Short mmCIF file of C-alpha atoms and ligand atoms in Angstrom, two decimals:
data_model
loop_
_atom_site.label_atom_id
_atom_site.label_comp_id
_atom_site.label_asym_id
_atom_site.label_seq_id
_atom_site.Cartn_x
_atom_site.Cartn_y
_atom_site.Cartn_z
CA LYS A 575 -71.49 52.49 -49.62
CA ILE A 576 -73.55 50.67 -52.21
CA ILE A 577 -70.55 49.75 -54.40
CA PRO A 578 -68.69 47.58 -51.81
CA VAL A 579 -71.95 45.81 -51.00
CA LEU A 580 -72.51 45.11 -54.71
CA ILE A 581 -68.97 43.80 -55.13
CA PHE A 582 -69.38 41.59 -52.08
CA THR A 583 -72.69 40.19 -53.37
CA ALA A 584 -71.29 39.58 -56.84
CA THR A 585 -68.28 37.73 -55.41
CA LEU A 586 -70.55 35.59 -53.26
CA VAL A 587 -72.84 34.72 -56.17
CA PHE A 588 -69.85 33.90 -58.36
CA ALA A 589 -68.34 31.68 -55.68
CA VAL A 590 -71.58 29.76 -55.19
CA VAL A 591 -72.18 29.34 -58.93
CA SER A 592 -68.64 28.20 -59.70
CA CYS A 593 -68.71 25.77 -56.83
CA LYS A 594 -71.96 24.21 -58.07
CA SER A 595 -70.82 23.86 -61.67
CA ASN A 596 -67.50 22.30 -60.57
CA THR A 597 -65.60 24.58 -62.90
CA ARG A 598 -62.29 23.10 -63.88
CA LYS A 599 -59.09 24.71 -64.88
CA PRO A 600 -58.77 24.60 -68.64
CA VAL A 601 -56.38 22.34 -70.48
CA VAL A 602 -55.05 23.27 -73.87
CA LYS A 603 -55.60 20.65 -76.52
CA ASN A 604 -55.51 21.47 -80.21
CA ASP A 605 -55.37 25.13 -79.21
CA VAL A 606 -58.86 24.90 -77.77
CA GLU A 607 -59.41 25.42 -74.08
CA LYS A 608 -61.12 22.43 -72.55
CA PRO A 609 -61.62 21.22 -69.01
CA LYS A 610 -59.07 18.64 -67.93
CA PRO A 611 -60.39 15.14 -68.51
CA ASN A 612 -60.43 12.52 -65.82
CA ILE A 613 -58.12 9.68 -66.75
CA VAL A 614 -58.87 6.05 -65.98
CA VAL A 615 -56.48 3.24 -66.84
CA ILE A 616 -58.30 -0.09 -66.74
CA TYR A 617 -55.62 -2.75 -66.62
CA LEU A 618 -56.31 -6.47 -66.81
CA ASP A 619 -53.96 -9.24 -65.74
CA ASP A 620 -52.93 -11.85 -68.33
CA LEU A 621 -55.66 -11.00 -70.84
CA GLY A 622 -54.64 -12.08 -74.33
CA TYR A 623 -54.79 -10.34 -77.68
CA GLY A 624 -57.58 -12.70 -78.77
CA ASP A 625 -59.61 -12.81 -75.55
CA LEU A 626 -62.17 -10.13 -76.45
CA SER A 627 -64.90 -10.24 -79.05
CA CYS A 628 -63.76 -6.83 -80.31
CA TYR A 629 -60.39 -8.44 -81.06
CA GLY A 630 -61.95 -11.31 -82.95
CA ALA A 631 -63.00 -13.79 -80.24
CA THR A 632 -66.10 -15.67 -81.29
CA GLU A 633 -66.50 -18.05 -78.36
CA LEU A 634 -66.61 -15.28 -75.74
CA GLN A 635 -68.70 -12.13 -75.86
CA THR A 636 -67.37 -9.04 -74.10
CA PRO A 637 -69.97 -6.37 -74.97
CA ASN A 638 -68.85 -3.75 -72.48
CA ILE A 639 -65.22 -3.72 -73.53
CA ASP A 640 -66.39 -3.93 -77.15
CA ALA A 641 -68.37 -0.73 -76.58
CA LEU A 642 -65.13 1.03 -75.64
CA ALA A 643 -63.42 -0.33 -78.75
CA ASP A 644 -66.37 0.56 -80.98
CA GLY A 645 -66.55 4.09 -79.63
CA GLY A 646 -62.81 4.66 -79.29
CA VAL A 647 -59.52 3.70 -80.85
CA LYS A 648 -58.75 0.00 -81.04
CA PHE A 649 -55.03 -0.56 -81.43
CA THR A 650 -53.82 -3.60 -83.34
CA ASN A 651 -50.20 -2.99 -82.35
CA GLY A 652 -50.61 -2.08 -78.68
CA TYR A 653 -47.92 -3.43 -76.38
CA ALA A 654 -47.23 -4.10 -72.77
CA SER A 655 -43.53 -3.54 -72.27
CA SER A 656 -43.08 -7.09 -70.95
CA ALA A 657 -44.48 -10.57 -71.01
CA THR A 658 -44.91 -10.63 -67.23
CA CYS A 659 -46.62 -8.44 -64.72
CA THR A 660 -44.12 -6.60 -62.53
CA PRO A 661 -41.97 -5.23 -65.35
CA SER A 662 -45.01 -4.16 -67.37
CA ARG A 663 -46.48 -2.32 -64.40
CA TYR A 664 -43.13 -0.75 -63.69
CA ALA A 665 -42.98 0.61 -67.25
CA LEU A 666 -46.58 1.79 -67.17
CA LEU A 667 -46.07 3.77 -63.98
CA THR A 668 -42.51 5.05 -64.47
CA GLY A 669 -42.23 5.40 -68.24
CA MET A 670 -38.94 3.50 -68.03
CA TYR A 671 -37.85 0.36 -69.83
CA PRO A 672 -38.01 -2.33 -67.14
CA TRP A 673 -34.93 -4.17 -68.43
CA LYS A 674 -32.92 -1.16 -67.27
CA ASN A 675 -33.81 -2.12 -63.71
CA LYS A 676 -32.37 -5.53 -62.86
CA ASP A 677 -34.91 -6.00 -60.06
CA ALA A 678 -37.92 -5.57 -62.35
CA LYS A 679 -38.88 -9.25 -62.35
CA ILE A 680 -41.94 -11.10 -61.05
CA LEU A 681 -41.81 -10.15 -57.37
CA PRO A 682 -42.69 -12.24 -54.34
CA GLY A 683 -45.32 -10.76 -52.03
CA ASP A 684 -42.75 -9.57 -49.51
CA ALA A 685 -40.42 -7.79 -51.95
CA PRO A 686 -39.39 -4.19 -51.28
CA LEU A 687 -40.87 -1.39 -53.36
CA LEU A 688 -39.36 -1.47 -56.85
CA ILE A 689 -40.04 2.16 -57.73
CA SER A 690 -37.79 4.67 -56.00
CA THR A 691 -39.65 7.43 -54.17
CA ALA A 692 -37.41 9.85 -56.09
CA GLN A 693 -38.54 8.54 -59.49
CA THR A 694 -40.93 10.41 -61.77
CA THR A 695 -44.16 8.48 -62.11
CA LEU A 696 -47.36 8.74 -64.08
CA PRO A 697 -49.44 9.70 -61.02
CA LYS A 698 -46.83 12.27 -59.94
CA THR A 699 -46.88 13.78 -63.41
CA LEU A 700 -50.65 14.09 -63.39
CA ALA A 701 -50.62 15.43 -59.83
CA LYS A 702 -48.43 18.29 -61.07
CA ALA A 703 -51.39 19.26 -63.24
CA GLY A 704 -53.68 19.21 -60.21
CA TYR A 705 -55.01 15.68 -60.53
CA GLN A 706 -56.21 13.59 -57.63
CA THR A 707 -54.68 10.13 -58.02
CA ALA A 708 -55.57 6.62 -56.89
CA ILE A 709 -54.83 2.98 -57.51
CA ILE A 710 -57.48 0.34 -56.85
CA GLY A 711 -56.54 -3.29 -57.48
CA LYS A 712 -53.39 -5.26 -58.13
CA TRP A 713 -50.07 -3.58 -57.28
CA HIS A 714 -47.25 -6.16 -57.59
CA LEU A 715 -44.45 -3.62 -57.43
CA GLY A 716 -43.26 -4.40 -53.91
CA LEU A 717 -43.88 -2.64 -50.62
CA GLY A 718 -41.69 -1.23 -47.86
CA SER A 719 -37.92 -1.40 -47.88
CA GLY A 720 -37.38 -5.02 -46.90
CA ASN A 721 -38.75 -6.99 -43.93
CA VAL A 722 -42.22 -5.51 -44.15
CA ASP A 723 -44.16 -5.45 -40.90
CA TRP A 724 -47.71 -6.06 -42.10
CA ASN A 725 -49.10 -4.98 -38.74
CA THR A 726 -48.15 -1.32 -38.90
CA THR A 727 -48.52 1.25 -41.67
CA ILE A 728 -46.43 -0.04 -44.58
CA LYS A 729 -44.11 2.53 -46.10
CA PRO A 730 -43.12 3.20 -48.80
CA SER A 731 -46.24 2.07 -50.63
CA PRO A 732 -48.11 3.40 -53.69
CA ASN A 733 -48.80 6.48 -51.57
CA GLU A 734 -45.10 7.36 -51.55
CA VAL A 735 -44.67 7.14 -55.33
CA GLY A 736 -47.47 9.42 -56.41
CA PHE A 737 -50.84 7.97 -55.45
CA ASP A 738 -52.91 10.07 -53.04
CA GLU A 739 -54.95 6.98 -52.28
CA SER A 740 -54.41 3.27 -52.65
CA TYR A 741 -56.53 0.19 -52.12
CA ILE A 742 -54.53 -2.78 -53.28
CA LEU A 743 -53.68 -6.42 -53.22
CA ALA A 744 -49.95 -6.48 -52.60
CA ALA A 745 -48.70 -8.84 -55.27
CA THR A 746 -50.93 -11.35 -57.07
CA GLN A 747 -54.05 -13.25 -56.18
CA ASP A 748 -51.97 -16.41 -55.90
CA ARG A 749 -49.40 -14.91 -53.51
CA VAL A 750 -49.59 -14.18 -49.81
CA PRO A 751 -50.48 -12.00 -47.98
CA THR A 752 -54.06 -12.52 -49.12
CA VAL A 753 -55.34 -9.26 -47.65
CA TYR A 754 -56.33 -5.84 -48.93
CA ILE A 755 -54.11 -2.90 -48.04
CA GLU A 756 -55.57 0.60 -47.88
CA ASN A 757 -53.11 3.48 -47.81
CA GLY A 758 -50.46 1.19 -46.33
CA ASN A 759 -52.71 -0.41 -43.70
CA VAL A 760 -54.04 -3.97 -43.86
CA VAL A 761 -57.83 -3.74 -43.98
CA ASN A 762 -59.72 -5.39 -41.06
CA LEU A 763 -56.53 -6.32 -39.28
CA ASP A 764 -57.07 -7.70 -35.78
CA LYS A 765 -54.06 -6.55 -33.74
CA ASN A 766 -54.41 -9.69 -31.61
CA ASP A 767 -53.92 -11.88 -34.68
CA PRO A 768 -50.85 -10.38 -36.35
CA ILE A 769 -49.87 -11.30 -39.89
CA GLU A 770 -46.58 -12.98 -40.63
CA VAL A 771 -45.32 -13.70 -44.11
CA ASN A 772 -42.37 -15.76 -45.23
CA TYR A 773 -41.41 -16.80 -48.75
CA LYS A 774 -38.66 -19.19 -47.67
CA LYS A 775 -40.09 -21.36 -44.98
CA ASN A 776 -43.36 -22.31 -43.39
CA PHE A 777 -44.48 -21.38 -39.88
CA GLU A 778 -44.43 -24.33 -37.56
CA GLY A 779 -47.64 -26.30 -37.47
CA GLU A 780 -49.33 -24.35 -40.27
CA PRO A 781 -50.94 -26.51 -42.98
CA THR A 782 -49.71 -26.36 -46.56
CA ALA A 783 -51.03 -27.91 -49.76
CA LYS A 784 -48.33 -30.54 -49.46
CA THR A 785 -48.94 -31.55 -45.85
CA ASN A 786 -52.73 -31.16 -45.97
CA PRO A 787 -54.00 -31.60 -49.52
CA GLU A 788 -57.43 -32.49 -48.10
CA LEU A 789 -57.85 -28.82 -47.13
CA THR A 790 -57.62 -27.61 -50.73
CA THR A 791 -60.61 -27.09 -53.00
CA MET A 792 -58.47 -26.05 -55.95
CA LYS A 793 -55.61 -28.33 -56.95
CA TRP A 794 -52.13 -27.09 -57.74
CA HIS A 795 -50.36 -28.16 -60.92
CA HIS A 796 -46.98 -26.51 -60.46
CA GLY A 797 -45.83 -24.17 -57.70
CA HIS A 798 -48.76 -22.95 -55.56
CA ASN A 799 -48.35 -25.55 -52.84
CA ASN A 800 -47.61 -23.40 -49.79
CA SER A 801 -50.20 -21.82 -47.43
CA ILE A 802 -53.86 -22.54 -48.07
CA VAL A 803 -56.33 -19.65 -47.97
CA ASN A 804 -60.03 -20.18 -48.72
CA GLY A 805 -59.18 -23.68 -49.92
CA ILE A 806 -56.77 -22.27 -52.49
CA PRO A 807 -53.10 -23.14 -52.12
CA ARG A 808 -50.84 -20.11 -52.68
CA ILE A 809 -47.26 -19.08 -53.27
CA GLY A 810 -45.58 -18.17 -49.97
CA TYR A 811 -46.36 -18.84 -46.33
CA MET A 812 -48.66 -16.76 -44.20
CA LYS A 813 -49.76 -16.98 -40.60
CA GLY A 814 -52.43 -15.02 -38.73
CA GLY A 815 -54.57 -12.17 -40.10
CA GLU A 816 -57.69 -14.39 -40.21
CA ALA A 817 -60.19 -11.49 -40.10
CA ALA A 818 -58.29 -9.58 -42.78
CA LYS A 819 -58.22 -12.33 -45.41
CA TRP A 820 -60.03 -11.45 -48.60
CA SER A 821 -62.83 -13.44 -50.16
CA ASP A 822 -61.62 -14.53 -53.59
CA ILE A 823 -65.04 -14.88 -55.16
CA ASP A 824 -65.98 -11.35 -54.04
CA MET A 825 -62.77 -9.69 -55.17
CA ALA A 826 -64.12 -8.41 -58.48
CA ASP A 827 -67.19 -6.88 -56.82
CA HIS A 828 -65.01 -5.51 -54.04
CA PHE A 829 -62.64 -3.61 -56.31
CA LEU A 830 -65.52 -2.49 -58.51
CA GLY A 831 -67.31 -1.03 -55.48
CA LYS A 832 -64.13 0.81 -54.47
CA ALA A 833 -63.67 2.17 -58.00
CA GLN A 834 -67.30 3.32 -58.16
CA ASP A 835 -67.03 5.01 -54.75
CA TYR A 836 -63.87 6.74 -55.88
CA VAL A 837 -65.63 8.26 -58.87
CA LYS A 838 -68.58 9.37 -56.75
CA THR A 839 -66.42 11.05 -54.14
CA HIS A 840 -63.80 12.58 -56.47
CA LYS A 841 -65.78 13.67 -59.50
CA GLY A 842 -65.65 17.33 -58.53
CA ASN A 843 -62.06 17.72 -59.65
CA PRO A 844 -59.96 15.93 -62.26
CA PHE A 845 -58.87 12.51 -61.16
CA PHE A 846 -56.56 9.77 -62.33
CA LEU A 847 -57.72 6.29 -61.39
CA TYR A 848 -55.60 3.25 -62.06
CA TYR A 849 -58.14 0.42 -61.87
CA ALA A 850 -55.96 -2.69 -61.91
CA MET A 851 -58.25 -5.70 -62.15
CA GLN A 852 -57.10 -9.18 -61.13
CA GLN A 853 -58.71 -11.18 -63.94
CA PRO A 854 -57.96 -13.54 -65.66
CA HIS A 855 -54.82 -14.29 -63.62
CA VAL A 856 -54.81 -17.43 -61.47
CA PRO A 857 -56.44 -18.45 -59.23
CA ARG A 858 -59.52 -17.80 -61.36
CA THR A 859 -62.34 -17.39 -58.90
CA PRO A 860 -65.48 -16.08 -60.60
CA HIS A 861 -68.33 -14.93 -58.38
CA PRO A 862 -71.09 -17.63 -58.40
CA ARG A 863 -73.10 -15.29 -60.69
CA PHE A 864 -70.56 -16.00 -63.43
CA VAL A 865 -69.73 -19.65 -62.77
CA GLY A 866 -70.39 -21.69 -65.89
CA LYS A 867 -71.39 -18.64 -67.94
CA SER A 868 -68.67 -18.97 -70.56
CA GLY A 869 -68.74 -22.75 -70.98
CA MET A 870 -64.98 -22.42 -70.93
CA GLY A 871 -64.35 -22.98 -67.25
CA PRO A 872 -63.16 -20.37 -64.76
CA ARG A 873 -60.81 -18.58 -67.16
CA GLY A 874 -63.63 -17.73 -69.54
CA ASP A 875 -65.99 -17.00 -66.65
CA VAL A 876 -63.69 -14.40 -65.08
CA ILE A 877 -63.23 -12.67 -68.43
CA LEU A 878 -67.02 -12.30 -68.60
CA GLU A 879 -66.98 -11.11 -64.99
CA ALA A 880 -64.33 -8.51 -65.80
CA ASP A 881 -66.35 -7.31 -68.78
CA TRP A 882 -69.42 -6.97 -66.57
CA CYS A 883 -67.43 -5.00 -63.97
CA ILE A 884 -66.23 -2.62 -66.66
CA GLY A 885 -69.81 -2.12 -67.86
CA GLU A 886 -70.93 -1.30 -64.30
CA PHE A 887 -68.00 1.04 -63.83
CA ILE A 888 -68.80 2.91 -67.03
CA LYS A 889 -72.44 3.17 -65.95
CA THR A 890 -71.22 4.86 -62.79
CA LEU A 891 -69.15 7.35 -64.79
CA GLU A 892 -72.27 8.07 -66.82
CA GLU A 893 -74.62 8.39 -63.84
CA GLU A 894 -72.18 10.69 -62.09
CA GLY A 895 -72.07 12.87 -65.19
CA VAL A 896 -68.35 12.47 -65.91
CA LEU A 897 -68.24 9.92 -68.74
CA GLU A 898 -68.03 12.60 -71.44
CA ASN A 899 -64.98 14.07 -69.85
CA THR A 900 -63.11 10.91 -68.97
CA LEU A 901 -60.36 9.43 -71.05
CA ILE A 902 -60.31 5.66 -70.57
CA VAL A 903 -57.28 3.57 -71.49
CA PHE A 904 -57.87 -0.16 -71.48
CA SER A 905 -55.12 -2.77 -71.69
CA SER A 906 -53.52 -5.88 -70.18
CA ASP A 907 -50.17 -6.35 -68.44
CA ASN A 908 -49.05 -9.33 -70.52
CA GLY A 909 -50.34 -12.01 -72.82
CA PRO A 910 -52.46 -15.05 -72.07
CA VAL A 911 -51.68 -18.27 -70.28
CA LEU A 912 -53.93 -21.27 -69.75
CA ASN A 913 -52.24 -23.50 -67.18
CA ASP A 914 -50.42 -21.10 -64.88
CA GLY A 915 -50.16 -23.52 -61.98
CA TYR A 916 -53.64 -24.78 -61.05
CA TYR A 917 -55.91 -27.46 -62.48
CA ASP A 918 -58.83 -25.26 -63.49
CA ASP A 919 -59.99 -26.62 -66.85
CA ALA A 920 -58.52 -23.69 -68.79
CA VAL A 921 -56.87 -26.09 -71.22
CA GLU A 922 -59.54 -28.76 -71.20
CA LYS A 923 -62.49 -26.45 -71.84
CA LEU A 924 -60.86 -24.05 -74.26
CA GLY A 925 -62.73 -25.40 -77.28
CA ASN A 926 -62.23 -23.18 -80.32
CA HIS A 927 -61.20 -20.10 -78.39
CA ASP A 928 -57.75 -18.68 -79.22
CA PRO A 929 -56.59 -16.36 -76.41
CA LYS A 930 -53.54 -15.43 -78.50
CA GLY A 931 -55.69 -14.19 -81.38
CA GLY A 932 -53.44 -15.76 -84.00
CA LEU A 933 -50.18 -14.57 -82.43
CA ARG A 934 -47.40 -16.92 -81.37
CA GLY A 935 -46.26 -17.62 -77.79
CA GLY A 936 -48.08 -16.31 -74.73
CA LYS A 937 -47.31 -15.04 -71.26
CA TYR A 938 -43.55 -15.32 -70.50
CA SER A 939 -42.75 -15.40 -74.23
CA LEU A 940 -40.63 -13.19 -76.47
CA PHE A 941 -42.97 -14.10 -79.30
CA GLU A 942 -45.73 -11.60 -79.98
CA ALA A 943 -48.47 -13.06 -77.79
CA GLY A 944 -46.33 -12.29 -74.74
CA THR A 945 -46.55 -8.54 -75.12
CA ARG A 946 -48.99 -7.59 -77.87
CA VAL A 947 -52.26 -7.12 -76.00
CA PRO A 948 -55.66 -5.48 -76.34
CA PHE A 949 -55.17 -1.71 -76.15
CA ILE A 950 -58.10 0.69 -76.40
CA THR A 951 -58.53 4.41 -75.79
CA TYR A 952 -61.99 5.85 -75.32
CA TRP A 953 -63.10 9.43 -74.72
CA LYS A 954 -66.71 9.97 -75.49
CA ASN A 955 -67.21 12.75 -78.04
CA ASP A 956 -63.50 13.55 -78.14
CA ILE A 957 -62.04 10.45 -79.73
CA LYS A 958 -63.45 9.45 -83.07
CA PRO A 959 -64.02 5.71 -83.43
CA ASN A 960 -61.13 4.20 -85.30
CA VAL A 961 -58.87 1.19 -85.64
CA SER A 962 -55.21 2.13 -85.44
CA ASP A 963 -52.16 0.14 -86.52
CA ALA A 964 -49.80 2.57 -84.81
CA ILE A 965 -47.24 0.90 -82.56
CA VAL A 966 -47.96 2.11 -79.04
CA CYS A 967 -46.72 0.89 -75.67
CA GLN A 968 -48.13 1.33 -72.19
CA MET A 969 -44.79 2.86 -71.22
CA ASP A 970 -45.71 5.80 -73.47
CA LEU A 971 -48.67 6.83 -71.32
CA MET A 972 -46.46 8.88 -69.06
CA ALA A 973 -45.12 11.22 -71.75
CA SER A 974 -48.41 11.22 -73.66
CA LEU A 975 -50.80 11.86 -70.80
CA GLY A 976 -48.31 14.36 -69.38
CA ASN A 977 -48.55 16.21 -72.67
CA LEU A 978 -52.33 16.05 -72.59
CA VAL A 979 -52.47 17.81 -69.23
CA GLY A 980 -49.66 20.23 -70.00
CA VAL A 981 -46.83 18.64 -68.01
CA ASP A 982 -44.06 17.73 -70.37
CA GLU A 983 -41.66 15.50 -68.50
CA ASN A 984 -38.18 14.95 -69.76
CA THR A 985 -38.52 11.26 -70.51
CA THR A 986 -36.13 9.03 -72.38
CA ASP A 987 -38.03 5.77 -72.82
CA SER A 988 -41.64 6.97 -72.67
CA LYS A 989 -42.57 8.61 -75.97
CA ASN A 990 -45.18 11.30 -76.42
CA LEU A 991 -47.70 9.55 -78.69
CA LEU A 992 -50.67 11.62 -77.61
CA ARG A 993 -52.02 12.18 -81.09
CA ALA A 994 -51.74 8.51 -81.96
CA LEU A 995 -53.38 7.57 -78.69
CA LEU A 996 -56.28 9.93 -79.39
CA GLY A 997 -56.63 8.50 -82.88
CA GLU A 998 -55.49 11.76 -84.52
CA ALA A 999 -52.26 10.40 -85.99
CA ALA A 1000 -51.58 7.09 -87.70
CA GLN A 1001 -47.91 7.05 -86.74
CA GLY A 1002 -46.84 5.63 -83.41
CA ARG A 1003 -43.41 4.43 -82.37
CA GLU A 1004 -40.76 3.51 -84.84
CA HIS A 1005 -39.02 1.08 -82.50
CA LEU A 1006 -39.92 -0.70 -79.28
CA ILE A 1007 -37.89 -3.08 -77.17
CA ILE A 1008 -40.00 -5.77 -75.59
CA GLU A 1009 -38.95 -7.97 -72.70
CA ALA A 1010 -39.72 -11.48 -71.49
CA LYS A 1011 -38.06 -12.93 -68.42
CA SER A 1012 -35.13 -10.51 -68.79
CA ASN A 1013 -34.51 -11.32 -72.47
CA THR A 1014 -35.29 -8.58 -74.97
CA ALA A 1015 -36.40 -8.34 -78.58
CA LEU A 1016 -37.05 -5.50 -81.01
CA ARG A 1017 -40.20 -4.43 -82.79
CA SER A 1018 -39.26 -2.07 -85.54
CA GLY A 1019 -41.82 -1.05 -88.15
CA ASP A 1020 -43.29 -4.21 -89.60
CA TRP A 1021 -40.45 -6.32 -88.21
CA ILE A 1022 -39.54 -8.26 -85.10
CA LEU A 1023 -35.99 -9.23 -84.28
CA ILE A 1024 -35.38 -11.83 -81.60
CA PRO A 1025 -31.68 -12.20 -80.79
CA PRO A 1026 -30.18 -15.53 -79.78
CA TYR A 1027 -30.45 -16.59 -76.14
CA LYS A 1028 -29.57 -19.67 -74.17
CA GLY A 1029 -32.44 -21.49 -72.56
CA ALA A 1030 -35.45 -23.69 -73.14
CA SER A 1031 -37.59 -23.06 -76.20
CA MET A 1032 -40.66 -24.41 -74.42
CA ASN A 1033 -42.04 -23.49 -71.03
CA LYS A 1034 -43.17 -27.07 -70.56
CA LYS A 1035 -45.24 -26.72 -67.41
CA VAL A 1036 -47.21 -23.82 -68.84
CA GLY A 1037 -47.21 -25.20 -72.37
CA THR A 1038 -46.03 -22.10 -74.28
CA GLU A 1039 -43.10 -21.33 -76.51
CA THR A 1040 -40.59 -18.96 -74.94
CA GLY A 1041 -39.19 -17.52 -78.16
CA VAL A 1042 -35.72 -18.45 -76.92
CA SER A 1043 -33.25 -20.19 -79.25
CA LEU A 1044 -29.60 -19.93 -80.20
CA GLU A 1045 -30.30 -18.35 -83.58
CA TYR A 1046 -31.41 -14.93 -84.70
CA LYS A 1047 -35.08 -14.80 -85.60
CA LEU A 1048 -36.50 -12.19 -87.94
CA PHE A 1049 -40.19 -11.92 -88.76
CA ASN A 1050 -42.33 -9.58 -90.78
CA VAL A 1051 -45.26 -9.53 -88.38
CA VAL A 1052 -47.53 -7.63 -90.75
CA LYS A 1053 -47.27 -10.31 -93.43
CA ASP A 1054 -46.68 -13.13 -90.97
CA LYS A 1055 -48.67 -12.39 -87.83
CA GLY A 1056 -48.10 -15.87 -86.40
CA GLN A 1057 -44.29 -15.60 -86.73
CA GLN A 1058 -43.97 -18.79 -88.73
CA ASN A 1059 -41.31 -17.72 -91.25
CA ASN A 1060 -37.92 -16.86 -89.87
CA LEU A 1061 -36.42 -14.54 -92.50
CA ALA A 1062 -33.03 -14.10 -90.82
CA GLU A 1063 -31.24 -16.11 -93.49
CA VAL A 1064 -33.11 -14.90 -96.54
CA ASN A 1065 -32.94 -11.22 -95.55
CA PRO A 1066 -29.45 -10.66 -94.09
CA GLN A 1067 -29.61 -6.95 -94.88
CA LYS A 1068 -32.71 -6.37 -92.74
CA LEU A 1069 -31.22 -8.58 -90.07
CA GLN A 1070 -28.03 -6.48 -89.86
CA GLU A 1071 -30.01 -3.25 -89.91
CA LEU A 1072 -32.17 -4.36 -86.99
CA ILE A 1073 -29.25 -5.77 -85.01
CA GLN A 1074 -27.70 -2.33 -85.19
CA VAL A 1075 -30.88 -0.56 -84.12
CA PHE A 1076 -31.33 -3.03 -81.29
CA GLU A 1077 -27.78 -2.62 -80.03
CA GLN A 1078 -28.02 1.14 -80.19
CA LEU A 1079 -31.28 1.22 -78.26
CA LYS A 1080 -29.97 -1.14 -75.63
CA GLN A 1081 -26.99 1.04 -74.76
C1 NG6 B 688 -45.16 -17.35 -61.59
C2 NG6 B 688 -46.27 -18.24 -61.08
C3 NG6 B 688 -47.53 -17.92 -61.84
C4 NG6 B 688 -47.84 -16.44 -61.74
C5 NG6 B 688 -46.64 -15.63 -62.18
C6 NG6 B 688 -46.84 -14.17 -62.02
C7 NG6 B 688 -45.43 -20.43 -60.31
C8 NG6 B 688 -45.02 -21.81 -60.69
N1 NG6 B 688 -45.90 -19.65 -61.28
O1 NG6 B 688 -43.99 -17.58 -60.88
O2 NG6 B 688 -48.58 -18.68 -61.37
O3 NG6 B 688 -48.17 -16.11 -60.44
O4 NG6 B 688 -45.52 -16.00 -61.43
O5 NG6 B 688 -47.76 -13.70 -62.92
O6 NG6 B 688 -45.32 -20.07 -59.15
S1 NG6 B 688 -47.76 -12.18 -63.25
O7 NG6 B 688 -48.83 -11.99 -64.21
O8 NG6 B 688 -48.04 -11.50 -62.01
O9 NG6 B 688 -46.48 -11.85 -63.81
CA1 CA B 689 -49.95 -10.52 -65.51
#
């Protein structure tokens, strides 16, 4: 009789103890059994290669992001797949080259979901390994299947492509609808004040920045002259949903609070959190705590705000006891832009700051500053501090993180660069195709090949070079970081070699 009682007691004690210590299933890494790490991707919007003090900025100090770089791997050849947001996010989450999907372009706020619910995604891959998954922040990959009704549960949404939980802004801060959406439902929606959205025409009698400029507190430079929300003119028309409208100046705090709550409530089991911050995309609306702090106008101020948010978020990981076992990947969806459609002093107050960090071009550009961005991996005690010149792309996170957690997906575009990403190997990709506004170029070893394209060489309104011209351009970006010397004529052999590689990869 005593033996069954003993077994029962032992089982009970074991259950209680294992529950308290939050035992995790082991993951095999370097043949050593370790608990599965939490994974957090911190993704900024339009942050440039030179916008952080750890990447050489002297006029802005970003101590919290610098701490990640100092304690982790800082990549000097880290790439977004594209020079604009939607395609980069598509590649990050699907591991697919965005130029293979003709719809992967900057999406309006009422566009249908770009990712098919049948597609393999990063969150789905991690979920296979038992991860809880969430996105908090900017989505910009479309919602629903056309003609979204914002007043019922929106489907498909991030929740149908792999995220257990989502708390998002649908498109961009400058596009309607200017509301938060939680698991497909508009937050604080008053059913008696339904939301209507239209990207083609205004709703009768509703003010716009053109008809009622006196209602705007931020002035538009190009585009951004449709509906006015919180004094800010936006892209697209929106009616109703008064109680649901977000507060722009509180957005950073709002997403931070959600991200912190997520950690607190999910720390018991491995989680994947995609924390997609809105800074420093337009409209730049720093909380009053940060106004004037950079001396560089709102663009600088929101970069400081983002850095502060990241510091607070990391503090939460630490306080909740999970920092040591959390792999953080930090990056940006595309390169920098100053005037992206509002008068906000970004150009006027820039001073000596170089958001491009010595690269050429910027957001929307095939030149390097369009896609080469800050890229940092940090895993306290696991990653040894290092600077890596390996060529890595955000698109590679799917294969690499899959490998880390023991789910090896059969991917074509996403490469398993786990060891490079953890700073254990110096070698990254051999080749990478980058994209800007549907044109593509090749990074191969030390070289960049930009094929000829028709179109303007300057994006005049924004004030950046597009990288588009009718000739082949060939640069050695290790010797010539600023892409000043086109070697296409003096090195025909390299040019032919890269044209072949490019054409093969594009098939
Ligand atoms: C452009 C907007 C720009 C920005 C961009 C998307 C105009 C004139 N310009 O069309 O302000 O919203 O789209 O940026 O409307 S991204 O980072 O999300 O790709
Ligand atoms: Ca962007």
